[in-house]
Coordinates of C-alpha atoms in Angstrom, one line a residue:
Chain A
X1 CA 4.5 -37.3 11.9
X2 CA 1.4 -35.9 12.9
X3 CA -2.4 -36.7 11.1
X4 CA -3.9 -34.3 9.1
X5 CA -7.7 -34.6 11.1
X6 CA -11.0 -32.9 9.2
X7 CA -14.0 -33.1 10.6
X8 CA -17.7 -31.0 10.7
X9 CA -16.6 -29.4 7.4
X10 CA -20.1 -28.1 6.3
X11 CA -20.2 -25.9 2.8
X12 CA -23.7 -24.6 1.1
X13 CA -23.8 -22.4 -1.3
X14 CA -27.5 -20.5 -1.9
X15 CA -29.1 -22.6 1.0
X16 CA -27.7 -25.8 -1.1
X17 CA -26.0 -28.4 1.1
X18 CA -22.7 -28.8 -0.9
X19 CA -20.6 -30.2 2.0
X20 CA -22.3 -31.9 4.9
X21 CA -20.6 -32.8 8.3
X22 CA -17.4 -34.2 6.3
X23 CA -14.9 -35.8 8.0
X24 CA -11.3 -37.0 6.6
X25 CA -8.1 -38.1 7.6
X26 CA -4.9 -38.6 6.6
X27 CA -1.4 -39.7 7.8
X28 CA 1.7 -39.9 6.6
X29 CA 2.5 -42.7 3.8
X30 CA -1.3 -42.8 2.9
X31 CA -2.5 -42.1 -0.1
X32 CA -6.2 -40.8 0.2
X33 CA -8.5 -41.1 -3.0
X34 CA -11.2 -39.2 -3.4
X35 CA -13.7 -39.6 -6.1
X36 CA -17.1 -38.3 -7.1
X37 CA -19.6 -37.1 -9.6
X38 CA -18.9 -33.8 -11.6
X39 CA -19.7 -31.4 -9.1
X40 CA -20.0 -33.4 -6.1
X41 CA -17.6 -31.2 -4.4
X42 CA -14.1 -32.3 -4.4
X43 CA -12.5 -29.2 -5.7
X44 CA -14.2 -27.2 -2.7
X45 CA -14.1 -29.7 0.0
X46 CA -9.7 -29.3 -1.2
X47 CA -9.3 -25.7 -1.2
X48 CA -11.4 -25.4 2.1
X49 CA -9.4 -28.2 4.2
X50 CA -6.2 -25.7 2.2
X51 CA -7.3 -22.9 3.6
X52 CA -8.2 -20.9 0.3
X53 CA -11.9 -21.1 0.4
X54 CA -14.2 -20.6 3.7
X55 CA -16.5 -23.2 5.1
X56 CA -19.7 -22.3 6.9
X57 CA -18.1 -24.8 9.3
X58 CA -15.2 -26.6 9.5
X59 CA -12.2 -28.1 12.1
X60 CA -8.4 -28.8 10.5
X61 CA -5.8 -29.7 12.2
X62 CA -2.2 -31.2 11.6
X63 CA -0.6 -32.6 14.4
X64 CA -1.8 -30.2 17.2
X65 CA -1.9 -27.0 14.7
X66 CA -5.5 -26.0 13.9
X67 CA -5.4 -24.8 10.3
X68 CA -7.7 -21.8 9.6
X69 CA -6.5 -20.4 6.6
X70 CA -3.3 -21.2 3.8
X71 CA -1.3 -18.6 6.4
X72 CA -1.8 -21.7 9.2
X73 CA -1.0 -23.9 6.6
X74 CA 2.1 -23.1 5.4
X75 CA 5.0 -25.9 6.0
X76 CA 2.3 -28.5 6.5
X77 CA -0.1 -28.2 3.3
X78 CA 0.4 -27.6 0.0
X79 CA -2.3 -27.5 -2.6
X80 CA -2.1 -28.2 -6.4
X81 CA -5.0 -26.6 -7.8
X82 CA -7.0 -27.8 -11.2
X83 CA -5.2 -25.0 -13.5
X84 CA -2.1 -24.1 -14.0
X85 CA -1.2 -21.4 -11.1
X86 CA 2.9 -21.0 -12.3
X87 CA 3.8 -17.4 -12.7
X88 CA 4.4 -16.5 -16.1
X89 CA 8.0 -14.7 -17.5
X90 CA 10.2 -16.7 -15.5
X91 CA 12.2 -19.6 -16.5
X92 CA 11.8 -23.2 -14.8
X93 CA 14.9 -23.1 -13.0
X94 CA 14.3 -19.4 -11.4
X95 CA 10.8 -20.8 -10.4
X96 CA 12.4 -24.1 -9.0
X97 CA 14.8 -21.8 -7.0
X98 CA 12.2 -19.1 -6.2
X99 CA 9.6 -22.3 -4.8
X100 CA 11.7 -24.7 -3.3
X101 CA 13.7 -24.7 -0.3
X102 CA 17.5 -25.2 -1.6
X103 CA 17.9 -28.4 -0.2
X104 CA 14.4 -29.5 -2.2
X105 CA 16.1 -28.4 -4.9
X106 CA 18.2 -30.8 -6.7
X107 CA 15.8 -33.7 -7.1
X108 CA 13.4 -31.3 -9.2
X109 CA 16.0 -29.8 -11.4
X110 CA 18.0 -33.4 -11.8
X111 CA 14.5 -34.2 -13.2
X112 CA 14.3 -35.8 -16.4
X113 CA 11.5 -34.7 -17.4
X114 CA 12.4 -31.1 -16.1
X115 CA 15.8 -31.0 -16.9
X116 CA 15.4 -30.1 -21.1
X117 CA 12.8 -27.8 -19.7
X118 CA 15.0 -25.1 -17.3
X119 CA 15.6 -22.6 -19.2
X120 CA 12.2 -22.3 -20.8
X121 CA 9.2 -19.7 -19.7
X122 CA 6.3 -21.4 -18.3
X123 CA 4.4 -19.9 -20.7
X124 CA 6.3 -21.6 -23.4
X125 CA 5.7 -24.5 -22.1
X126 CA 3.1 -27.7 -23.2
X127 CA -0.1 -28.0 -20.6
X128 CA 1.7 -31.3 -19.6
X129 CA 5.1 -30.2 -19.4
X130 CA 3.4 -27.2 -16.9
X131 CA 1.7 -30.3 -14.9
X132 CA 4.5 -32.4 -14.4
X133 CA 6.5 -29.4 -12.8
X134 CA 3.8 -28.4 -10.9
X135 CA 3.4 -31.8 -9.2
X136 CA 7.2 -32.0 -8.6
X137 CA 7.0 -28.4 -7.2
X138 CA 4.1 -29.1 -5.3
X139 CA 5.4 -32.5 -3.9
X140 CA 8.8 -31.1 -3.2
X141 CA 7.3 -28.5 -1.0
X142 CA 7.9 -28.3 2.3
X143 CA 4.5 -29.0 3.4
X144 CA 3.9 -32.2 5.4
X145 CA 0.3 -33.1 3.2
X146 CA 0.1 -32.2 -0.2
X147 CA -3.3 -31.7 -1.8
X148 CA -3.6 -32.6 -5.3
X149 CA -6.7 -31.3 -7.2
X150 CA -6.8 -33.3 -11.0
X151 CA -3.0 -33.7 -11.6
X152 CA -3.4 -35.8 -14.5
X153 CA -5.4 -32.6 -16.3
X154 CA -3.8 -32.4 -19.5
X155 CA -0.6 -35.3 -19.6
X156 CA 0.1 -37.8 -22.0
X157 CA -0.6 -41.6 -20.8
X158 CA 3.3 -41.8 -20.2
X159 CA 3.6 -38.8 -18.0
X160 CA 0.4 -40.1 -16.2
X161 CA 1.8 -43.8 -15.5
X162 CA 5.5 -42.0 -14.4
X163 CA 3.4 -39.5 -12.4
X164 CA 1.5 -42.1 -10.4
X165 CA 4.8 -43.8 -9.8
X166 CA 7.1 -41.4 -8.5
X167 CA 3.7 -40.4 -6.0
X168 CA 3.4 -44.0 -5.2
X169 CA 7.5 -44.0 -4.5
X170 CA 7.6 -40.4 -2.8
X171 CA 4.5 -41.5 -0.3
X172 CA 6.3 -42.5 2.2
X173 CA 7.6 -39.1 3.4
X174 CA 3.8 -37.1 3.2
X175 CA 0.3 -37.9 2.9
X176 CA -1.5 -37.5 0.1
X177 CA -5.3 -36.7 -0.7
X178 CA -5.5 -36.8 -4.9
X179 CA -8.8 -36.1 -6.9
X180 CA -9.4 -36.6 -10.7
X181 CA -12.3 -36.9 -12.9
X182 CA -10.9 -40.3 -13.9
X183 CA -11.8 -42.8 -11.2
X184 CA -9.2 -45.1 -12.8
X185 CA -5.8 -43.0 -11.8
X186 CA -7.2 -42.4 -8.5
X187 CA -7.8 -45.7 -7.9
X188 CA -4.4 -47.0 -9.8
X189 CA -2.6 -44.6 -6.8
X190 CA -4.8 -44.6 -3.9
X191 CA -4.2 -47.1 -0.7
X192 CA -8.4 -45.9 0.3
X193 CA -11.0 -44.6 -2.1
X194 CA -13.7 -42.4 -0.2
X195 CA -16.8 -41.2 -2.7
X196 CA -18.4 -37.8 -2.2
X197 CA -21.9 -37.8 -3.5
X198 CA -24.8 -35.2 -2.0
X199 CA -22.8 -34.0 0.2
X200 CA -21.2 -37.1 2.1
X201 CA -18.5 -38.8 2.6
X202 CA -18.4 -42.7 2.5
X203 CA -15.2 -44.9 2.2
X204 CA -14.8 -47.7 -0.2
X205 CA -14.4 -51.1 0.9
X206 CA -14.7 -52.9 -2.7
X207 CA -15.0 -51.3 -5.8
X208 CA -18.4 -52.6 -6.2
X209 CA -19.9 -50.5 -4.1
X210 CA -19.2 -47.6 -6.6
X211 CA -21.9 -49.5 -9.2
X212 CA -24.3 -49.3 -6.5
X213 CA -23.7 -45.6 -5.4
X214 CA -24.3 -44.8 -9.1
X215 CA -20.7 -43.5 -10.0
X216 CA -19.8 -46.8 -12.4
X217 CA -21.9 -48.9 -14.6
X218 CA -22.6 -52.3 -14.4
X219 CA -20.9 -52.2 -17.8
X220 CA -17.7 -50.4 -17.2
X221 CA -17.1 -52.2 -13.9
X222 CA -17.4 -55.4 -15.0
X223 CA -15.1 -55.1 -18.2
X224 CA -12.7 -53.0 -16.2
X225 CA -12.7 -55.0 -12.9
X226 CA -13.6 -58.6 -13.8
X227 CA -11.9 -59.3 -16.9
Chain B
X1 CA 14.5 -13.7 1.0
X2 CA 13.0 -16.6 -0.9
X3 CA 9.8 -14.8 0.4
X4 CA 10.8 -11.4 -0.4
X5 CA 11.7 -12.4 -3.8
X6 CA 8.5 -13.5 -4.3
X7 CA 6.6 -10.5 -3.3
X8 CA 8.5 -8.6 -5.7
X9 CA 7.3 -11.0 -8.7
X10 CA 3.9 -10.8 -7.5
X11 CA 4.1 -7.1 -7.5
X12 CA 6.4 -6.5 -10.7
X13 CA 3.2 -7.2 -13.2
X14 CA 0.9 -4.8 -10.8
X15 CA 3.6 -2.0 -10.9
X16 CA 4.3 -2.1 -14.3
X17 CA 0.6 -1.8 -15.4
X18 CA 0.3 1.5 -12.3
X19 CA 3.6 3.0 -13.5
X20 CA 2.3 3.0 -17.2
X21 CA -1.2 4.3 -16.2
X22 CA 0.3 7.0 -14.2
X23 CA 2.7 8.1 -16.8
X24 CA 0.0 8.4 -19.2
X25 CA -2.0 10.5 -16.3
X26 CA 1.1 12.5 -16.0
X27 CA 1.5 13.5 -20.3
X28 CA -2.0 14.0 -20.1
X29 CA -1.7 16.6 -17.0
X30 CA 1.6 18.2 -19.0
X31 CA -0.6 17.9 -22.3
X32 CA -3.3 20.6 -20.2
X33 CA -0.6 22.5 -17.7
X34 CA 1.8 22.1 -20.0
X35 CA 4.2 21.2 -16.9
X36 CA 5.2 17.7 -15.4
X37 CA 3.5 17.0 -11.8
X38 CA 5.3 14.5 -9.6
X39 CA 2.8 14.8 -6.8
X40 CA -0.3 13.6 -9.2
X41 CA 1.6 11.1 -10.8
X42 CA 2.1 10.0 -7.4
X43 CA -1.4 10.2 -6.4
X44 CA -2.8 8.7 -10.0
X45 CA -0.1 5.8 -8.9
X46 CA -1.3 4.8 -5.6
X47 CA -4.9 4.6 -6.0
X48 CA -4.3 2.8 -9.5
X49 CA -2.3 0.3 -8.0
X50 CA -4.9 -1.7 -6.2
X51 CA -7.1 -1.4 -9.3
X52 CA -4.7 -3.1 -11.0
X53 CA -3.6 -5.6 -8.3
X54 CA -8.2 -6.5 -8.4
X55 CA -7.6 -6.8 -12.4
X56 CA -4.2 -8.4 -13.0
X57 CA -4.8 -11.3 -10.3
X58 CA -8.8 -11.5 -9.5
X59 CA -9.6 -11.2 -12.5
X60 CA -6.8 -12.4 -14.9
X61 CA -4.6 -14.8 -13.1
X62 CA -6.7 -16.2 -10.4
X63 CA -5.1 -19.4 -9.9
X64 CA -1.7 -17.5 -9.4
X65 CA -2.6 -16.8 -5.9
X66 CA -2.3 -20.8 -5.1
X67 CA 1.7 -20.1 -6.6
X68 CA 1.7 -17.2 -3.6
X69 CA -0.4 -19.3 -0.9
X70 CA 1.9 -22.2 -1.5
X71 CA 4.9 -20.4 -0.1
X72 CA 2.8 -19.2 3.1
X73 CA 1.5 -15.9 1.5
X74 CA -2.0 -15.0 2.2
X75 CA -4.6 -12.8 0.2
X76 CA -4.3 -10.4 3.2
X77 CA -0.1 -10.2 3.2
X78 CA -0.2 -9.7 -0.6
X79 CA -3.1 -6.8 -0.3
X80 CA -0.8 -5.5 2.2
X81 CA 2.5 -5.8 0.3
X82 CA 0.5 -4.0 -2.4
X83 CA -0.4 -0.9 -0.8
X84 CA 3.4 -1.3 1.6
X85 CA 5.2 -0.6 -2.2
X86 CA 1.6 1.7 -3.2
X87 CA 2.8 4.1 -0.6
X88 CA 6.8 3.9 -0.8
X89 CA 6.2 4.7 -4.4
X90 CA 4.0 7.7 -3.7
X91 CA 6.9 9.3 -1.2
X92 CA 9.7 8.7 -4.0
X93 CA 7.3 10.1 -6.2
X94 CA 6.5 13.2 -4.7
X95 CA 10.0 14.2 -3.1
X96 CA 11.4 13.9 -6.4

């Protein structure tokens, strides 16, 4: 399957430097991390490489298709943004049918988590019940990379562990590039960690490194890392 | 199909805000006149409809667009679906 390539994505905003010569790349079966300060960027640097948000600069390409906006995009990136983006007044299994491609179908509605949930509206539903379909929509898509902007907003530890699971088991068939304001699930699910901070991109060798950039404490990474 | 079905969702909660706006445009003209007005309803429809489109999506539901981008559907081919069923509206409207 063909890589999804970014490179000279450049972003300001009011003559600040948001996003500066960024380069990232993905392929399929990788799971791509990417971690960062509130506000660092991550949301943008998503939506732009989706297609949704313009880039004073910016170069994406899957395979030989240069991606310019979500119209280029369709069939090879899908984007699962911070909020919930389900249309309201329709039930799950219209939505699932409505979504999905019928032969994408059966895996989301065999669901167990989805399954008690089908005939419900989405607006009836609990902010992680809404998240877990989402994912399962958004990972079921068609696309070939799937972009997923704080999936774990909102779920219960459980749904969190199953979520990172059933990515970690589905990653074989897309690439992945996951944010979340919790370093921990991105790191939990991620094969590479890279760390946006003024602007940058830098990849993460050893978790270390993140107490140096500034994003951990001494504190937290030695009782979470070397106990 | 899929697609097509989709527009229609995304245009179902403009429309129904348009066709309610337009009515009221329309009792309010009969309220004056004192006689019904297809061709104004018509009118009051199709330049409320991207008004509402601007309110129920930019401003309400934002992150619905992602829902409609997901499936290949950009800003510009809903905008234009919008004002596509704007105008077939307005002819139905005003041969009636």
């Amino acid at each position: 399957m063909s890589k999804l390539h970014i490179d000279s994505l450049t972003k300001s905003y009011n003559n600040k430097i948001i996003l500066s010569d960024v380069f990232i790349s993905c392929k399929k079966g990788e799971i791509k991390g990417l971690i960062g300060l509130n506000g660092s960027g991550k949301s943008t640097l998503l939506k732009i490489i989706y297609g949704a948000e313009k880039a004073d600069s910016k170069f994406v390409r899957v395979g030989n298709k240069i991606i310019k906006n979500v119209y280029d995009g369709r069939n090879l990136i899908s984007y699962l943004p911070q909020d919930s983006f389900l249309p309201n007044n329709i039930s799950i299994k219209s939505l699932i049918n409505l979504f999905l491609q019928k032969e994408n179908r059966p895996i989301v509605i065999e669901n167990e988590y989805v399954k008690p949930l089908l005939n419900k509206k989405n607006q009836d539903l609990s902010g992680g019940e809404k998240r877990i379909i989402e994912i399962l929509l958004t990972i079921h898509s068609n696309a070939k990379y799937i972009l997923l902007d704080e999936p774990f907003n909102g779920v219960s530890p459980i749904i969190k562990d199953y979520i990172i699971e059933y990515i970690k088991k589905m990653k074989l068939l897309k690439g992945y590039i996951v944010t979340d304001h919790d370093y921990e699930n991105v790191i939990n699910l991620a094969d590479k960690i890279v760390y946006l901070q003024n602007g940058y991109l830098k990849e993460i060798n050893d978790k270390k490194e993140l107490v140096e950039l500034g994003y951990m404490s001494k504190t937290t990474y030695n009782t979470v890392y070397k106990t | 199909m899929r697609i097509l079905k989709n527009i229609l969702i995304f245009q179902k909660k403009i429309f129904f805000i348009s066709y309610l706006t337009s009515i009221a445009i329309g009792i309010l003209g009969f309220l004056f006149t004192g006689f019904i007005n297809h061709q104004t309803i018509g009118l009051g429809f199709s330049l409320i409809v991207p008004f509402a489109q601007y309110y129920v999506y930019d401003i309400k539901n934002k992150n619905q667009y992602f829902y409609y981008y997901n499936l290949g559907l950009s800003n510009i081919m809903l905008w234009v679906s919008t004002f596509i069923t704007a105008l077939i509206n307005f002819f139905i409207l005003i041969i009636i």
